[in-house]
PDB file of C-alpha atoms in Angstrom:
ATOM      1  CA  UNK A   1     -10.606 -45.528 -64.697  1.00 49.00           C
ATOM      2  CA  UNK A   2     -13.505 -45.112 -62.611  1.00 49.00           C
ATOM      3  CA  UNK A   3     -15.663 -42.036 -62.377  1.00 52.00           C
ATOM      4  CA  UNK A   4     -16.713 -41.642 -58.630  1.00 54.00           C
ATOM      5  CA  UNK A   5     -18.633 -38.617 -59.354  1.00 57.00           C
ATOM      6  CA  UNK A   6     -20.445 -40.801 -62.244  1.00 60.00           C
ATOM      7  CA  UNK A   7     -20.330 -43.306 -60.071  1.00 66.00           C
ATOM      8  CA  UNK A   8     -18.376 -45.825 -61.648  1.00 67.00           C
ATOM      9  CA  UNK A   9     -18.005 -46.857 -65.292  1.00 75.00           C
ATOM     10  CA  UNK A  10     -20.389 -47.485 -67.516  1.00 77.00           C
ATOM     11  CA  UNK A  11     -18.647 -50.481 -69.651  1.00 75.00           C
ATOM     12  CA  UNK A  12     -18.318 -52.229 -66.572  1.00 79.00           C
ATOM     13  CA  UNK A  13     -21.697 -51.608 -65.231  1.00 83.00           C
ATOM     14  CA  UNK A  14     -20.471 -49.279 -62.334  1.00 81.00           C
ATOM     15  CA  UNK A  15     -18.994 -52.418 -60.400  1.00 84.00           C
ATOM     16  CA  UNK A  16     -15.643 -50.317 -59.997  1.00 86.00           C
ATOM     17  CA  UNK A  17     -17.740 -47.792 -58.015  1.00 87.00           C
ATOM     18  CA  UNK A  18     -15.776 -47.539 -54.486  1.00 89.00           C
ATOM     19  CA  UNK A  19     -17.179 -43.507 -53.830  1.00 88.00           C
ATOM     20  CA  UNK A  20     -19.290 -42.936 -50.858  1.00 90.00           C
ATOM     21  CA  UNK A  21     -23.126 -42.339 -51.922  1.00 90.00           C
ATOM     22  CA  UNK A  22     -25.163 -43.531 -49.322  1.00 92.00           C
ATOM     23  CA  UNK A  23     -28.573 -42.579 -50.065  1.00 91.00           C
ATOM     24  CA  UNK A  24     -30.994 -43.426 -52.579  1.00 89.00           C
ATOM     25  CA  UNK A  25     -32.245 -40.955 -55.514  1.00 84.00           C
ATOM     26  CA  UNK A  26     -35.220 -40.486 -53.033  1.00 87.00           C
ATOM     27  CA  UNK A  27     -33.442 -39.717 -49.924  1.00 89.00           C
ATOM     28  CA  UNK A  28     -33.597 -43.524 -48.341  1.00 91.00           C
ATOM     29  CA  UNK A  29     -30.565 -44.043 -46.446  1.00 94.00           C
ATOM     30  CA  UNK A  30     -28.787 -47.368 -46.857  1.00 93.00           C
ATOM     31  CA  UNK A  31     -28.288 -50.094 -44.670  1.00 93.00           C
ATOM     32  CA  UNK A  32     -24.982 -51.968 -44.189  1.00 93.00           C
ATOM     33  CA  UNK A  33     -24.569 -54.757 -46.729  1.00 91.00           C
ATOM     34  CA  UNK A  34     -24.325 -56.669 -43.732  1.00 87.00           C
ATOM     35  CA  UNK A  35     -28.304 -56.487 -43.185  1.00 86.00           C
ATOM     36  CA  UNK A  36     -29.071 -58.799 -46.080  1.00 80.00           C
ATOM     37  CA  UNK A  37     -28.304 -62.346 -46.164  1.00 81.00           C
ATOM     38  CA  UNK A  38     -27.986 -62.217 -49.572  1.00 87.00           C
ATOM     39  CA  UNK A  39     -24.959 -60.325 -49.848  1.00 88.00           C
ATOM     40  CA  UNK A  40     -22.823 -60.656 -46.928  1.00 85.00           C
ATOM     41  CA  UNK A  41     -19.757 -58.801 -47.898  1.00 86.00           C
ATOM     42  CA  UNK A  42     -17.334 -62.098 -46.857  1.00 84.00           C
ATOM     43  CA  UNK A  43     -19.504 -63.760 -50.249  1.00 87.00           C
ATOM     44  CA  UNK A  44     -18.403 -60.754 -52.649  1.00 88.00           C
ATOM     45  CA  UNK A  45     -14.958 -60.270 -51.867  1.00 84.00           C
ATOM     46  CA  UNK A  46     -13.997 -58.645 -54.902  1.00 86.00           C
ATOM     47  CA  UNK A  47     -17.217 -56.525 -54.473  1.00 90.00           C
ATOM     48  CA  UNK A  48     -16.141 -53.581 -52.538  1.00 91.00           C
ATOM     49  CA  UNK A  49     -19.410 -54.428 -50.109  1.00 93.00           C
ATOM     50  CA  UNK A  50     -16.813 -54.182 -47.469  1.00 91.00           C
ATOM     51  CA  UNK A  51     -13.842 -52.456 -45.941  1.00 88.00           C
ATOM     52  CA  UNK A  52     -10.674 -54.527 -44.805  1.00 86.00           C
ATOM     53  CA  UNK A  53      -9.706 -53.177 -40.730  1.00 89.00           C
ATOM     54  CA  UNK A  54      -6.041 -53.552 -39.400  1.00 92.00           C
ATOM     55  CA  UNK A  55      -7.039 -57.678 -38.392  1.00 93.00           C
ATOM     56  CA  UNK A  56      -7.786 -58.449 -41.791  1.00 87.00           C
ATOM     57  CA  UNK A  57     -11.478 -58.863 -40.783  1.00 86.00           C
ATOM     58  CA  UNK A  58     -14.132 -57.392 -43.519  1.00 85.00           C
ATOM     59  CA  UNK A  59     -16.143 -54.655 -41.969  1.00 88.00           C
ATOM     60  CA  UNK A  60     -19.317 -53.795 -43.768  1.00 89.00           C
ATOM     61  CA  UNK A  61     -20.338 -50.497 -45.127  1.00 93.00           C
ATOM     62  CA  UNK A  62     -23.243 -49.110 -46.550  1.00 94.00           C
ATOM     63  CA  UNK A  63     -22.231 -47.569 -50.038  1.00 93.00           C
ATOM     64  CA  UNK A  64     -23.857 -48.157 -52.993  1.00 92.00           C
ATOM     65  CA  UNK A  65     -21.852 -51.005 -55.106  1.00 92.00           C
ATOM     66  CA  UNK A  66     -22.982 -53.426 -57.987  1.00 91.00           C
ATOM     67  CA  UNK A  67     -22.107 -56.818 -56.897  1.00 91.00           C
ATOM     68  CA  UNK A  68     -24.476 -58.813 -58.619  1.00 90.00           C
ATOM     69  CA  UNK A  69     -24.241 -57.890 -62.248  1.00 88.00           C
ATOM     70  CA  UNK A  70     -27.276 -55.266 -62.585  1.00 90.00           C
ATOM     71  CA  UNK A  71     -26.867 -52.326 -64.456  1.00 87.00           C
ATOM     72  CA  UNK A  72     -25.624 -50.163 -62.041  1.00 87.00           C
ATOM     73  CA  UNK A  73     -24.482 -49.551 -58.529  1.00 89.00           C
ATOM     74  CA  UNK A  74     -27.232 -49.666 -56.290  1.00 90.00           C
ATOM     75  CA  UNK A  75     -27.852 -50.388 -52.087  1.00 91.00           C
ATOM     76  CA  UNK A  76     -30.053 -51.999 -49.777  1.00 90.00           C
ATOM     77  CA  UNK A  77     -32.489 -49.701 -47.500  1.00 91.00           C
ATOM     78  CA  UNK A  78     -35.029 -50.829 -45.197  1.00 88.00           C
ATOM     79  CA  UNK A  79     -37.439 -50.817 -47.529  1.00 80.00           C
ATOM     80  CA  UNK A  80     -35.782 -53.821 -48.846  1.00 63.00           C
ATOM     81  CA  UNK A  81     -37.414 -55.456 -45.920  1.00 57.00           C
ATOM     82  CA  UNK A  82     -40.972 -53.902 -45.664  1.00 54.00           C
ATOM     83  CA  UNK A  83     -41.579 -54.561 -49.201  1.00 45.00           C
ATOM     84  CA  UNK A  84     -42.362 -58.170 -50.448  1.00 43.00           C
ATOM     85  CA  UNK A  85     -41.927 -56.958 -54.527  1.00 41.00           C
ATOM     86  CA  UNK A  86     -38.370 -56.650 -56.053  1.00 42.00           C
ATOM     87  CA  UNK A  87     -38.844 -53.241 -57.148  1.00 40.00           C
ATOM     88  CA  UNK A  88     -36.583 -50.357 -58.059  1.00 42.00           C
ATOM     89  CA  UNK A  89     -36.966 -49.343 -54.188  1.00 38.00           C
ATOM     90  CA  UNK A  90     -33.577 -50.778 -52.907  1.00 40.00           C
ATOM     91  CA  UNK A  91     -31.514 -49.796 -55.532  1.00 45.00           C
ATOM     92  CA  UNK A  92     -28.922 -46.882 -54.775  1.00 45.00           C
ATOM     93  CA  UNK A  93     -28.982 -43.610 -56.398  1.00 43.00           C
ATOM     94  CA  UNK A  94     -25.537 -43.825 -59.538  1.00 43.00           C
ATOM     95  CA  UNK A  95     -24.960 -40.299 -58.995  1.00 38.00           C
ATOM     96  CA  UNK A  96     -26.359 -39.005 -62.559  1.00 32.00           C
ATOM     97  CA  UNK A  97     -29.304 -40.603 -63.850  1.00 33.00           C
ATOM     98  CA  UNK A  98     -30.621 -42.644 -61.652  1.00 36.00           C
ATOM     99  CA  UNK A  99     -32.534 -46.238 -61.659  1.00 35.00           C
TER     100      UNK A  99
END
């Protein structure tokens, strides 16, 4: 059972995370899922990148998830786009211990 709190189980990598952190350990608040092409919420259905509305349509949020695998949840900020490295910036803050 997931943790929110914790944010999300450890064995699973905190994929089950479905809470509502929006921010980064830092303070950076996160963008919609929507803003980068590489995970449009329609892609990662079984993600939680997005919330289903009363047409069935996906409506992106911008809470930290784990839809590619990494070792915990994590979300995208604008500093996504301003920085050209894949650093540790992006990632979301798990609630505990951070990235």
């Amino acid at each position: 059972k997931p943790d929110n709190d914790l944010c999300g189980c450890e064995a699973v990598k905190k994929s089950d995370y479905r809470g509502k952190i929006n921010v980064t350990e830092d303070g950076e608040p996160c963008v919609k899922w929507s803003s980068e092409r590489e995970y449009n919420p329609e892609d990662f259905p079984m993600s939680g990148l997005g919330e289903e509305d009363s047409s069935g349509s996906i409506v992106p949020h911008n809470y930290c998830r784990n839809p590619d695998g990494d070792d915990r949840a994590w979300c995208v900020t604008n500093a996504t786009y301003s920085d050209d490295d894949d650093d540790d910036d992006e990632e979301g803050e798990d609630g505990v211990d951070g990235k």
